[in-house]
Amino acid sequence: MIFRKIFAATFIVTSIVSCKPQAADTSNINDPFAGDYRMAGDSTVYGLACKGSSDDAILLLPADGSDPVRYDIVSATRKNKVLGSVNTGDRIALVPNKKRANVADMVINLDELRGVWCYMVMPRMRQDGHEQEQARGRAKDSMADSLSLSLLVPLEYGFWLKSQGEAASVGYIRELNALADGNPVTYPALDYFVKWQIWNGKFVMASGRPKYDKDNTVEGYTDIKYDTCSIDFLSHDSLALTDRNGTRGYHRKKDASEVNKKAQAVAAKHKKAALRRNALP
């Protein structure tokens, strides 16, 4: 995934569950990764789309439990800044106009943004520059080439955006990365995602380096970083994100298990191939 790094931030917890005013849930306010959080400096308004919303306006119940507010979305719609469809009861992130408080510059359907999003990646043949590798016999080269071609299997990478700001990498296989030096083909790196949020209409993802215990279970993270990009398009089955390096399109998957299962199968195949390649005379 391609993002532009931004600063680490503190968060404030907010919670909304219906169109009836309710107090925000602040039980974990001191935990920056607890619940639905707001990043410092974020001017986005969060809430629920209430009955009375239309193609021209959204009636929004703010997350702070105050009375519903009507926002004009005509200009945002014309500029393709209403991302996702808006239905009664949906959780919404809305960026108000700086001069006209009741006009929305951008609307994001958070419920539609949640889910499993993937893109296709292809492995590349490893370039070996060592002279001793170049001097190997033709028989071995032929066998290695045949083996390499059988490993050129496309994979799906992506992320799972869960509720309450939780995130997880999809297609991330630790063994695939560990076998990199022994593989005749290599896959692009995939970050280990842990959290996500909206910041002034931008999409922000937190990733880190997982720490494993003796049972090979993730027990924490180090080197946490925060990355951001713009949301260019959002529908039920498509998502487009852009940063300074370009735009990437994503397709929705029903669940992450299907993608991870395939990645695990590829990792197992690569492990066998690495052992076979290393065993060649």
C-alpha positions as protocol buffer text, in pm:
chain_id: "A"
residue {
  index: 1
  type: MET
  ca { x: 0 y: 0 z: 0 }
}
residue {
  index: 2
  type: ILE
  ca { x: 123 y: 349 z: -74 }
}
residue {
  index: 3
  type: PHE
  ca { x: 82 y: 632 z: 172 }
}
residue {
  index: 4
  type: ARG
  ca { x: 239 y: 961 z: 275 }
}
residue {
  index: 5
  type: LYS
  ca { x: 369 y: 964 z: 632 }
}
residue {
  index: 6
  type: ILE
  ca { x: 220 y: 1211 z: 878 }
}
residue {
  index: 7
  type: PHE
  ca { x: 284 y: 1288 z: 1241 }
}
residue {
  index: 8
  type: ALA
  ca { x: 186 y: 1069 z: 1534 }
}
residue {
  index: 9
  type: ALA
  ca { x: -115 y: 1208 z: 1717 }
}
residue {
  index: 10
  type: THR
  ca { x: -318 y: 1176 z: 2033 }
}
residue {
  index: 11
  type: PHE
  ca { x: -677 y: 1066 z: 2023 }
}
residue {
  index: 12
  type: ILE
  ca { x: -1013 y: 1137 z: 2190 }
}
residue {
  index: 13
  type: VAL
  ca { x: -1275 y: 865 z: 2216 }
}
residue {
  index: 14
  type: THR
  ca { x: -1625 y: 918 z: 2075 }
}
residue {
  index: 15
  type: SER
  ca { x: -1913 y: 676 z: 2045 }
}
residue {
  index: 16
  type: ILE
  ca { x: -2251 y: 688 z: 1870 }
}
residue {
  index: 17
  type: VAL
  ca { x: -2513 y: 419 z: 1844 }
}
residue {
  index: 18
  type: SER
  ca { x: -2842 y: 575 z: 1732 }
}
residue {
  index: 19
  type: CYS
  ca { x: -3018 y: 892 z: 1622 }
}
residue {
  index: 20
  type: LYS
  ca { x: -3121 y: 963 z: 1981 }
}
residue {
  index: 21
  type: PRO
  ca { x: -2879 y: 1191 z: 2168 }
}
residue {
  index: 22
  type: GLN
  ca { x: -2643 y: 991 z: 2389 }
}
residue {
  index: 23
  type: ALA
  ca { x: -2329 y: 1073 z: 2582 }
}
residue {
  index: 24
  type: ALA
  ca { x: -1992 y: 989 z: 2434 }
}
residue {
  index: 25
  type: ASP
  ca { x: -1815 y: 681 z: 2570 }
}
residue {
  index: 26
  type: THR
  ca { x: -1502 y: 806 z: 2744 }
}
residue {
  index: 27
  type: SER
  ca { x: -1420 y: 496 z: 2950 }
}
residue {
  index: 28
  type: ASN
  ca { x: -1087 y: 451 z: 2766 }
}
residue {
  index: 29
  type: ILE
  ca { x: -1007 y: 814 z: 2693 }
}
residue {
  index: 30
  type: ASN
  ca { x: -644 y: 775 z: 2804 }
}
residue {
  index: 31
  type: ASP
  ca { x: -580 y: 490 z: 2561 }
}
residue {
  index: 32
  type: PRO
  ca { x: -491 y: 628 z: 2213 }
}
residue {
  index: 33
  type: PHE
  ca { x: -592 y: 298 z: 2053 }
}
residue {
  index: 34
  type: ALA
  ca { x: -919 y: 242 z: 2243 }
}
residue {
  index: 35
  type: GLY
  ca { x: -1254 y: 265 z: 2069 }
}
residue {
  index: 36
  type: ASP
  ca { x: -1349 y: 522 z: 1805 }
}
residue {
  index: 37
  type: TYR
  ca { x: -1093 y: 798 z: 1843 }
}
residue {
  index: 38
  type: ARG
  ca { x: -1038 y: 1148 z: 1713 }
}
residue {
  index: 39
  type: MET
  ca { x: -695 y: 1267 z: 1613 }
}
residue {
  index: 40
  type: ALA
  ca { x: -560 y: 1596 z: 1742 }
}
residue {
  index: 41
  type: GLY
  ca { x: -633 y: 1880 z: 1499 }
}
residue {
  index: 42
  type: ASP
  ca { x: -918 y: 1694 z: 1332 }
}
residue {
  index: 43
  type: SER
  ca { x: -1207 y: 1924 z: 1229 }
}
residue {
  index: 44
  type: THR
  ca { x: -1420 y: 1636 z: 1097 }
}
residue {
  index: 45
  type: VAL
  ca { x: -1771 y: 1603 z: 1237 }
}
residue {
  index: 46
  type: TYR
  ca { x: -1876 y: 1247 z: 1320 }
}
residue {
  index: 47
  type: GLY
  ca { x: -2227 y: 1118 z: 1367 }
}
residue {
  index: 48
  type: LEU
  ca { x: -2523 y: 924 z: 1236 }
}
residue {
  index: 49
  type: ALA
  ca { x: -2725 y: 1001 z: 924 }
}
residue {
  index: 50
  type: CYS
  ca { x: -3082 y: 1047 z: 1044 }
}
residue {
  index: 51
  type: LYS
  ca { x: -3420 y: 1018 z: 877 }
}
residue {
  index: 52
  type: GLY
  ca { x: -3474 y: 1333 z: 672 }
}
residue {
  index: 53
  type: SER
  ca { x: -3143 y: 1311 z: 484 }
}
residue {
  index: 54
  type: SER
  ca { x: -3166 y: 1346 z: 105 }
}
residue {
  index: 55
  type: ASP
  ca { x: -2954 y: 1394 z: -207 }
}
residue {
  index: 56
  type: ASP
  ca { x: -2927 y: 1763 z: -119 }
}
residue {
  index: 57
  type: ALA
  ca { x: -2868 y: 1752 z: 254 }
}
residue {
  index: 58
  type: ILE
  ca { x: -2772 y: 1525 z: 543 }
}
residue {
  index: 59
  type: LEU
  ca { x: -2940 y: 1541 z: 881 }
}
residue {
  index: 60
  type: LEU
  ca { x: -2658 y: 1439 z: 1112 }
}
residue {
  index: 61
  type: LEU
  ca { x: -2673 y: 1344 z: 1479 }
}
residue {
  index: 62
  type: PRO
  ca { x: -2330 y: 1455 z: 1611 }
}
residue {
  index: 63
  type: ALA
  ca { x: -2121 y: 1209 z: 1810 }
}
residue {
  index: 64
  type: ASP
  ca { x: -2130 y: 1441 z: 2112 }
}
residue {
  index: 65
  type: GLY
  ca { x: -2501 y: 1369 z: 2154 }
}
residue {
  index: 66
  type: SER
  ca { x: -2617 y: 1723 z: 2069 }
}
residue {
  index: 67
  type: ASP
  ca { x: -2922 y: 1796 z: 1852 }
}
residue {
  index: 68
  type: PRO
  ca { x: -2918 y: 1683 z: 1485 }
}
residue {
  index: 69
  type: VAL
  ca { x: -2769 y: 1934 z: 1237 }
}
residue {
  index: 70
  type: ARG
  ca { x: -2868 y: 1971 z: 874 }
}
residue {
  index: 71
  type: TYR
  ca { x: -2575 y: 2001 z: 629 }
}
residue {
  index: 72
  type: ASP
  ca { x: -2605 y: 2108 z: 266 }
}
residue {
  index: 73
  type: ILE
  ca { x: -2420 y: 1858 z: 41 }
}
residue {
  index: 74
  type: VAL
  ca { x: -2511 y: 1997 z: -304 }
}
residue {
  index: 75
  type: SER
  ca { x: -2161 y: 2137 z: -370 }
}
residue {
  index: 76
  type: ALA
  ca { x: -1990 y: 1827 z: -228 }
}
residue {
  index: 77
  type: THR
  ca { x: -2199 y: 1605 z: -455 }
}
residue {
  index: 78
  type: ARG
  ca { x: -2109 y: 1807 z: -764 }
}
residue {
  index: 79
  type: LYS
  ca { x: -1740 y: 1779 z: -676 }
}
residue {
  index: 80
  type: ASN
  ca { x: -1766 y: 1401 z: -616 }
}
residue {
  index: 81
  type: LYS
  ca { x: -1687 y: 1451 z: -250 }
}
residue {
  index: 82
  type: VAL
  ca { x: -1976 y: 1245 z: -117 }
}
residue {
  index: 83
  type: LEU
  ca { x: -1794 y: 915 z: -77 }
}
residue {
  index: 84
  type: GLY
  ca { x: -2025 y: 619 z: -48 }
}
residue {
  index: 85
  type: SER
  ca { x: -2402 y: 613 z: -39 }
}
residue {
  index: 86
  type: VAL
  ca { x: -2577 y: 769 z: 260 }
}
residue {
  index: 87
  type: ASN
  ca { x: -2858 y: 582 z: 432 }
}
residue {
  index: 88
  type: THR
  ca { x: -3042 y: 637 z: 757 }
}
residue {
  index: 89
  type: GLY
  ca { x: -2842 y: 499 z: 1048 }
}
residue {
  index: 90
  type: ASP
  ca { x: -2505 y: 503 z: 870 }
}
residue {
  index: 91
  type: ARG
  ca { x: -2202 y: 632 z: 1056 }
}
residue {
  index: 92
  type: ILE
  ca { x: -2077 y: 943 z: 876 }
}
residue {
  index: 93
  type: ALA
  ca { x: -1759 y: 1153 z: 877 }
}
residue {
  index: 94
  type: LEU
  ca { x: -1830 y: 1504 z: 749 }
}
residue {
  index: 95
  type: VAL
  ca { x: -1588 y: 1790 z: 682 }
}
residue {
  index: 96
  type: PRO
  ca { x: -1772 y: 2123 z: 723 }
}
residue {
  index: 97
  type: ASN
  ca { x: -1695 y: 2430 z: 514 }
}
residue {
  index: 98
  type: LYS
  ca { x: -1473 y: 2675 z: 703 }
}
residue {
  index: 99
  type: LYS
  ca { x: -1690 y: 2976 z: 615 }
}
residue {
  index: 100
  type: ARG
  ca { x: -2036 y: 2818 z: 605 }
}
residue {
  index: 101
  type: ALA
  ca { x: -2076 y: 2588 z: 902 }
}
residue {
  index: 102
  type: ASN
  ca { x: -2388 y: 2414 z: 768 }
}
residue {
  index: 103
  type: VAL
  ca { x: -2231 y: 2326 z: 431 }
}
residue {
  index: 104
  type: ALA
  ca { x: -2030 y: 2004 z: 392 }
}
residue {
  index: 105
  type: ASP
  ca { x: -1712 y: 2003 z: 182 }
}
residue {
  index: 106
  type: MET
  ca { x: -1682 y: 1624 z: 210 }
}
residue {
  index: 107
  type: VAL
  ca { x: -1891 y: 1333 z: 332 }
}
residue {
  index: 108
  type: ILE
  ca { x: -1756 y: 983 z: 400 }
}
residue {
  index: 109
  type: ASN
  ca { x: -1973 y: 685 z: 482 }
}
residue {
  index: 110
  type: LEU
  ca { x: -1768 y: 510 z: 749 }
}
residue {
  index: 111
  type: ASP
  ca { x: -1986 y: 200 z: 746 }
}
residue {
  index: 112
  type: GLU
  ca { x: -1923 y: 160 z: 374 }
}
residue {
  index: 113
  type: LEU
  ca { x: -1552 y: 224 z: 420 }
}
residue {
  index: 114
  type: ARG
  ca { x: -1524 y: -61 z: 669 }
}
residue {
  index: 115
  type: GLY
  ca { x: -1456 y: -409 z: 542 }
}
residue {
  index: 116
  type: VAL
  ca { x: -1187 y: -602 z: 355 }
}
residue {
  index: 117
  type: TRP
  ca { x: -1017 y: -419 z: 67 }
}
residue {
  index: 118
  type: CYS
  ca { x: -760 y: -585 z: -161 }
}
residue {
  index: 119
  type: TYR
  ca { x: -545 y: -532 z: -471 }
}
residue {
  index: 120
  type: MET
  ca { x: -346 y: -775 z: -683 }
}
residue {
  index: 121
  type: VAL
  ca { x: 32 y: -812 z: -664 }
}
residue {
  index: 122
  type: MET
  ca { x: 268 y: -1017 z: -880 }
}
residue {
  index: 123
  type: PRO
  ca { x: 604 y: -1156 z: -769 }
}
residue {
  index: 124
  type: ARG
  ca { x: 923 y: -1074 z: -955 }
}
residue {
  index: 125
  type: MET
  ca { x: 1215 y: -1293 z: -1050 }
}
residue {
  index: 126
  type: ARG
  ca { x: 1501 y: -1243 z: -809 }
}
residue {
  index: 127
  type: GLN
  ca { x: 1808 y: -1086 z: -970 }
}
residue {
  index: 128
  type: ASP
  ca { x: 2119 y: -1268 z: -853 }
}
residue {
  index: 129
  type: GLY
  ca { x: 2438 y: -1069 z: -915 }
}
residue {
  index: 130
  type: HIS
  ca { x: 2688 y: -1309 z: -763 }
}
residue {
  index: 131
  type: GLU
  ca { x: 2940 y: -1448 z: -1009 }
}
residue {
  index: 132
  type: GLN
  ca { x: 2922 y: -1793 z: -854 }
}
residue {
  index: 133
  type: GLU
  ca { x: 2549 y: -1804 z: -924 }
}
residue {
  index: 134
  type: GLN
  ca { x: 2605 y: -1698 z: -1282 }
}
residue {
  index: 135
  type: ALA
  ca { x: 2856 y: -1978 z: -1329 }
}
residue {
  index: 136
  type: ARG
  ca { x: 2619 y: -2260 z: -1239 }
}
residue {
  index: 137
  type: GLY
  ca { x: 2558 y: -2531 z: -1494 }
}
residue {
  index: 138
  type: ARG
  ca { x: 2283 y: -2514 z: -1753 }
}
residue {
  index: 139
  type: ALA
  ca { x: 2103 y: -2814 z: -1605 }
}
residue {
  index: 140
  type: LYS
  ca { x: 2065 y: -2641 z: -1274 }
}
residue {
  index: 141
  type: ASP
  ca { x: 1968 y: -2314 z: -1437 }
}
residue {
  index: 142
  type: SER
  ca { x: 1700 y: -2488 z: -1640 }
}
residue {
  index: 143
  type: MET
  ca { x: 1562 y: -2659 z: -1332 }
}
residue {
  index: 144
  type: ALA
  ca { x: 1569 y: -2335 z: -1130 }
}
residue {
  index: 145
  type: ASP
  ca { x: 1399 y: -2142 z: -1411 }
}
residue {
  index: 146
  type: SER
  ca { x: 1123 y: -2400 z: -1434 }
}
residue {
  index: 147
  type: LEU
  ca { x: 1080 y: -2391 z: -1059 }
}
residue {
  index: 148
  type: SER
  ca { x: 1072 y: -2012 z: -1056 }
}
residue {
  index: 149
  type: LEU
  ca { x: 806 y: -1991 z: -1325 }
}
residue {
  index: 150
  type: SER
  ca { x: 582 y: -2223 z: -1123 }
}
residue {
  index: 151
  type: LEU
  ca { x: 609 y: -1977 z: -833 }
}
residue {
  index: 152
  type: LEU
  ca { x: 491 y: -1672 z: -1028 }
}
residue {
  index: 153
  type: VAL
  ca { x: 153 y: -1679 z: -858 }
}
residue {
  index: 154
  type: PRO
  ca { x: -42 y: -1354 z: -809 }
}
residue {
  index: 155
  type: LEU
  ca { x: -156 y: -1271 z: -457 }
}
residue {
  index: 156
  type: GLU
  ca { x: -406 y: -1031 z: -305 }
}
residue {
  index: 157
  type: TYR
  ca { x: -275 y: -777 z: -55 }
}
residue {
  index: 158
  type: GLY
  ca { x: -484 y: -536 z: 143 }
}
residue {
  index: 159
  type: PHE
  ca { x: -635 y: -447 z: 476 }
}
residue {
  index: 160
  type: TRP
  ca { x: -938 y: -515 z: 691 }
}
residue {
  index: 161
  type: LEU
  ca { x: -1094 y: -199 z: 834 }
}
residue {
  index: 162
  type: LYS
  ca { x: -1288 y: -304 z: 1142 }
}
residue {
  index: 163
  type: SER
  ca { x: -1512 y: -113 z: 1381 }
}
residue {
  index: 164
  type: GLN
  ca { x: -1369 y: 109 z: 1655 }
}
residue {
  index: 165
  type: GLY
  ca { x: -1063 y: 195 z: 1448 }
}
residue {
  index: 166
  type: GLU
  ca { x: -918 y: -157 z: 1443 }
}
residue {
  index: 167
  type: ALA
  ca { x: -727 y: -265 z: 1132 }
}
residue {
  index: 168
  type: ALA
  ca { x: -550 y: -578 z: 1013 }
}
residue {
  index: 169
  type: SER
  ca { x: -333 y: -667 z: 716 }
}
residue {
  index: 170
  type: VAL
  ca { x: -481 y: -908 z: 462 }
}
residue {
  index: 171
  type: GLY
  ca { x: -247 y: -1141 z: 274 }
}
residue {
  index: 172
  type: TYR
  ca { x: 34 y: -1080 z: 524 }
}
residue {
  index: 173
  type: ILE
  ca { x: 227 y: -1403 z: 576 }
}
residue {
  index: 174
  type: ARG
  ca { x: 526 y: -1391 z: 808 }
}
residue {
  index: 175
  type: GLU
  ca { x: 682 y: -1703 z: 653 }
}
residue {
  index: 176
  type: LEU
  ca { x: 671 y: -1547 z: 304 }
}
residue {
  index: 177
  type: ASN
  ca { x: 886 y: -1258 z: 423 }
}
residue {
  index: 178
  type: ALA
  ca { x: 1121 y: -1486 z: 618 }
}
residue {
  index: 179
  type: LEU
  ca { x: 1191 y: -1696 z: 309 }
}
residue {
  index: 180
  type: ALA
  ca { x: 1286 y: -1397 z: 93 }
}
residue {
  index: 181
  type: ASP
  ca { x: 1658 y: -1481 z: 74 }
}
residue {
  index: 182
  type: GLY
  ca { x: 1594 y: -1838 z: -37 }
}
residue {
  index: 183
  type: ASN
  ca { x: 1323 y: -1771 z: -291 }
}
residue {
  index: 184
  type: PRO
  ca { x: 1388 y: -1739 z: -665 }
}
residue {
  index: 185
  type: VAL
  ca { x: 1098 y: -1491 z: -678 }
}
residue {
  index: 186
  type: THR
  ca { x: 1007 y: -1205 z: -443 }
}
residue {
  index: 187
  type: TYR
  ca { x: 681 y: -1036 z: -346 }
}
residue {
  index: 188
  type: PRO
  ca { x: 639 y: -667 z: -259 }
}
residue {
  index: 189
  type: ALA
  ca { x: 651 y: -583 z: 111 }
}
residue {
  index: 190
  type: LEU
  ca { x: 322 y: -543 z: 298 }
}
residue {
  index: 191
  type: ASP
  ca { x: 291 y: -335 z: 614 }
}
residue {
  index: 192
  type: TYR
  ca { x: 144 y: -484 z: 931 }
}
residue {
  index: 193
  type: PHE
  ca { x: -161 y: -261 z: 987 }
}
residue {
  index: 194
  type: VAL
  ca { x: -309 y: -210 z: 1332 }
}
residue {
  index: 195
  type: LYS
  ca { x: -535 y: 100 z: 1341 }
}
residue {
  index: 196
  type: TRP
  ca { x: -714 y: 341 z: 1108 }
}
residue {
  index: 197
  type: GLN
  ca { x: -895 y: 676 z: 1131 }
}
residue {
  index: 198
  type: ILE
  ca { x: -1016 y: 979 z: 937 }
}
residue {
  index: 199
  type: TRP
  ca { x: -831 y: 1309 z: 979 }
}
residue {
  index: 200
  type: ASN
  ca { x: -983 y: 1618 z: 813 }
}
residue {
  index: 201
  type: GLY
  ca { x: -1123 y: 1402 z: 536 }
}
residue {
  index: 202
  type: LYS
  ca { x: -799 y: 1207 z: 490 }
}
residue {
  index: 203
  type: PHE
  ca { x: -758 y: 835 z: 551 }
}
residue {
  index: 204
  type: VAL
  ca { x: -496 y: 754 z: 815 }
}
residue {
  index: 205
  type: MET
  ca { x: -350 y: 410 z: 883 }
}
residue {
  index: 206
  type: ALA
  ca { x: -120 y: 305 z: 1166 }
}
residue {
  index: 207
  type: SER
  ca { x: 123 y: 21 z: 1111 }
}
residue {
  index: 208
  type: GLY
  ca { x: 404 y: -132 z: 1310 }
}
residue {
  index: 209
  type: ARG
  ca { x: 647 y: -417 z: 1348 }
}
residue {
  index: 210
  type: PRO
  ca { x: 479 y: -710 z: 1526 }
}
residue {
  index: 211
  type: LYS
  ca { x: 647 y: -869 z: 1829 }
}
residue {
  index: 212
  type: TYR
  ca { x: 595 y: -1244 z: 1862 }
}
residue {
  index: 213
  type: ASP
  ca { x: 602 y: -1450 z: 2181 }
}
residue {
  index: 214
  type: LYS
  ca { x: 736 y: -1804 z: 2212 }
}
residue {
  index: 215
  type: ASP
  ca { x: 405 y: -1940 z: 2080 }
}
residue {
  index: 216
  type: ASN
  ca { x: 438 y: -1728 z: 1764 }
}
residue {
  index: 217
  type: THR
  ca { x: 150 y: -1506 z: 1875 }
}
residue {
  index: 218
  type: VAL
  ca { x: 161 y: -1128 z: 1831 }
}
residue {
  index: 219
  type: GLU
  ca { x: 199 y: -970 z: 2174 }
}
residue {
  index: 220
  type: GLY
  ca { x: 259 y: -610 z: 2073 }
}
residue {
  index: 221
  type: TYR
  ca { x: 409 y: -371 z: 1818 }
}
residue {
  index: 222
  type: THR
  ca { x: 716 y: -155 z: 1778 }
}
residue {
  index: 223
  type: ASP
  ca { x: 811 y: 122 z: 1534 }
}
residue {
  index: 224
  type: ILE
  ca { x: 452 y: 248 z: 1502 }
}
residue {
  index: 225
  type: LYS
  ca { x: 408 y: 489 z: 1212 }
}
residue {
  index: 226
  type: TYR
  ca { x: 110 y: 688 z: 1084 }
}
residue {
  index: 227
  type: ASP
  ca { x: 45 y: 723 z: 711 }
}
residue {
  index: 228
  type: THR
  ca { x: -221 y: 918 z: 523 }
}
residue {
  index: 229
  type: CYS
  ca { x: -376 y: 950 z: 178 }
}
residue {
  index: 230
  type: SER
  ca { x: -687 y: 1095 z: 16 }
}
residue {
  index: 231
  type: ILE
  ca { x: -1000 y: 896 z: -59 }
}
residue {
  index: 232
  type: ASP
  ca { x: -1083 y: 952 z: -425 }
}
residue {
  index: 233
  type: PHE
  ca { x: -1367 y: 704 z: -468 }
}
residue {
  index: 234
  type: LEU
  ca { x: -1580 y: 483 z: -249 }
}
residue {
  index: 235
  type: SER
  ca { x: -1868 y: 253 z: -337 }
}
residue {
  index: 236
  type: HIS
  ca { x: -1999 y: -79 z: -213 }
}
residue {
  index: 237
  type: ASP
  ca { x: -1736 y: -277 z: -406 }
}
residue {
  index: 238
  type: SER
  ca { x: -1462 y: -27 z: -504 }
}
residue {
  index: 239
  type: LEU
  ca { x: -1218 y: 205 z: -329 }
}
residue {
  index: 240
  type: ALA
  ca { x: -948 y: 436 z: -464 }
}
residue {
  index: 241
  type: LEU
  ca { x: -675 y: 592 z: -249 }
}
residue {
  index: 242
  type: THR
  ca { x: -412 y: 844 z: -354 }
}
residue {
  index: 243
  type: ASP
  ca { x: -93 y: 980 z: -205 }
}
residue {
  index: 244
  type: ARG
  ca { x: 205 y: 1167 z: -353 }
}
residue {
  index: 245
  type: ASN
  ca { x: 324 y: 845 z: -518 }
}
residue {
  index: 246
  type: GLY
  ca { x: 5 y: 777 z: -711 }
}
residue {
  index: 247
  type: THR
  ca { x: -337 y: 615 z: -697 }
}
residue {
  index: 248
  type: ARG
  ca { x: -427 y: 257 z: -614 }
}
residue {
  index: 249
  type: GLY
  ca { x: -762 y: 88 z: -667 }
}
residue {
  index: 250
  type: TYR
  ca { x: -905 y: -176 z: -433 }
}
residue {
  index: 251
  type: HIS
  ca { x: -1185 y: -429 z: -461 }
}
residue {
  index: 252
  type: ARG
  ca { x: -1396 y: -550 z: -171 }
}
residue {
  index: 253
  type: LYS
  ca { x: -1374 y: -906 z: -44 }
}
residue {
  index: 254
  type: LYS
  ca { x: -1640 y: -1082 z: 161 }
}
residue {
  index: 255
  type: ASP
  ca { x: -1391 y: -1184 z: 428 }
}
residue {
  index: 256
  type: ALA
  ca { x: -1019 y: -1197 z: 497 }
}
residue {
  index: 257
  type: SER
  ca { x: -995 y: -1573 z: 556 }
}
residue {
  index: 258
  type: GLU
  ca { x: -1018 y: -1658 z: 185 }
}
residue {
  index: 259
  type: VAL
  ca { x: -732 y: -1421 z: 98 }
}
residue {
  index: 260
  type: ASN
  ca { x: -515 y: -1532 z: 390 }
}
residue {
  index: 261
  type: LYS
  ca { x: -574 y: -1900 z: 314 }
}
residue {
  index: 262
  type: LYS
  ca { x: -442 y: -1855 z: -39 }
}
residue {
  index: 263
  type: ALA
  ca { x: -142 y: -1659 z: 87 }
}
residue {
  index: 264
  type: GLN
  ca { x: -61 y: -1937 z: 334 }
}
residue {
  index: 265
  type: ALA
  ca { x: -78 y: -2196 z: 56 }
}
residue {
  index: 266
  type: VAL
  ca { x: 162 y: -1989 z: -157 }
}
residue {
  index: 267
  type: ALA
  ca { x: 396 y: -1949 z: 140 }
}
residue {
  index: 268
  type: ALA
  ca { x: 403 y: -2327 z: 190 }
}
residue {
  index: 269
  type: LYS
  ca { x: 481 y: -2376 z: -179 }
}
residue {
  index: 270
  type: HIS
  ca { x: 762 y: -2122 z: -162 }
}
residue {
  index: 271
  type: LYS
  ca { x: 908 y: -2289 z: 145 }
}
residue {
  index: 272
  type: LYS
  ca { x: 934 y: -2620 z: -41 }
}
residue {
  index: 273
  type: ALA
  ca { x: 1076 y: -2443 z: -347 }
}
residue {
  index: 274
  type: ALA
  ca { x: 1341 y: -2266 z: -138 }
}
residue {
  index: 275
  type: LEU
  ca { x: 1453 y: -2597 z: 15 }
}
residue {
  index: 276
  type: ARG
  ca { x: 1459 y: -2760 z: -328 }
}
residue {
  index: 277
  type: ARG
  ca { x: 1654 y: -2472 z: -481 }
}
residue {
  index: 278
  type: ASN
  ca { x: 1912 y: -2477 z: -202 }
}
residue {
  index: 279
  type: ALA
  ca { x: 1953 y: -2853 z: -246 }
}
residue {
  index: 280
  type: LEU
  ca { x: 2056 y: -2818 z: -611 }
}
residue {
  index: 281
  type: PRO
  ca { x: 2426 y: -2907 z: -665 }
}
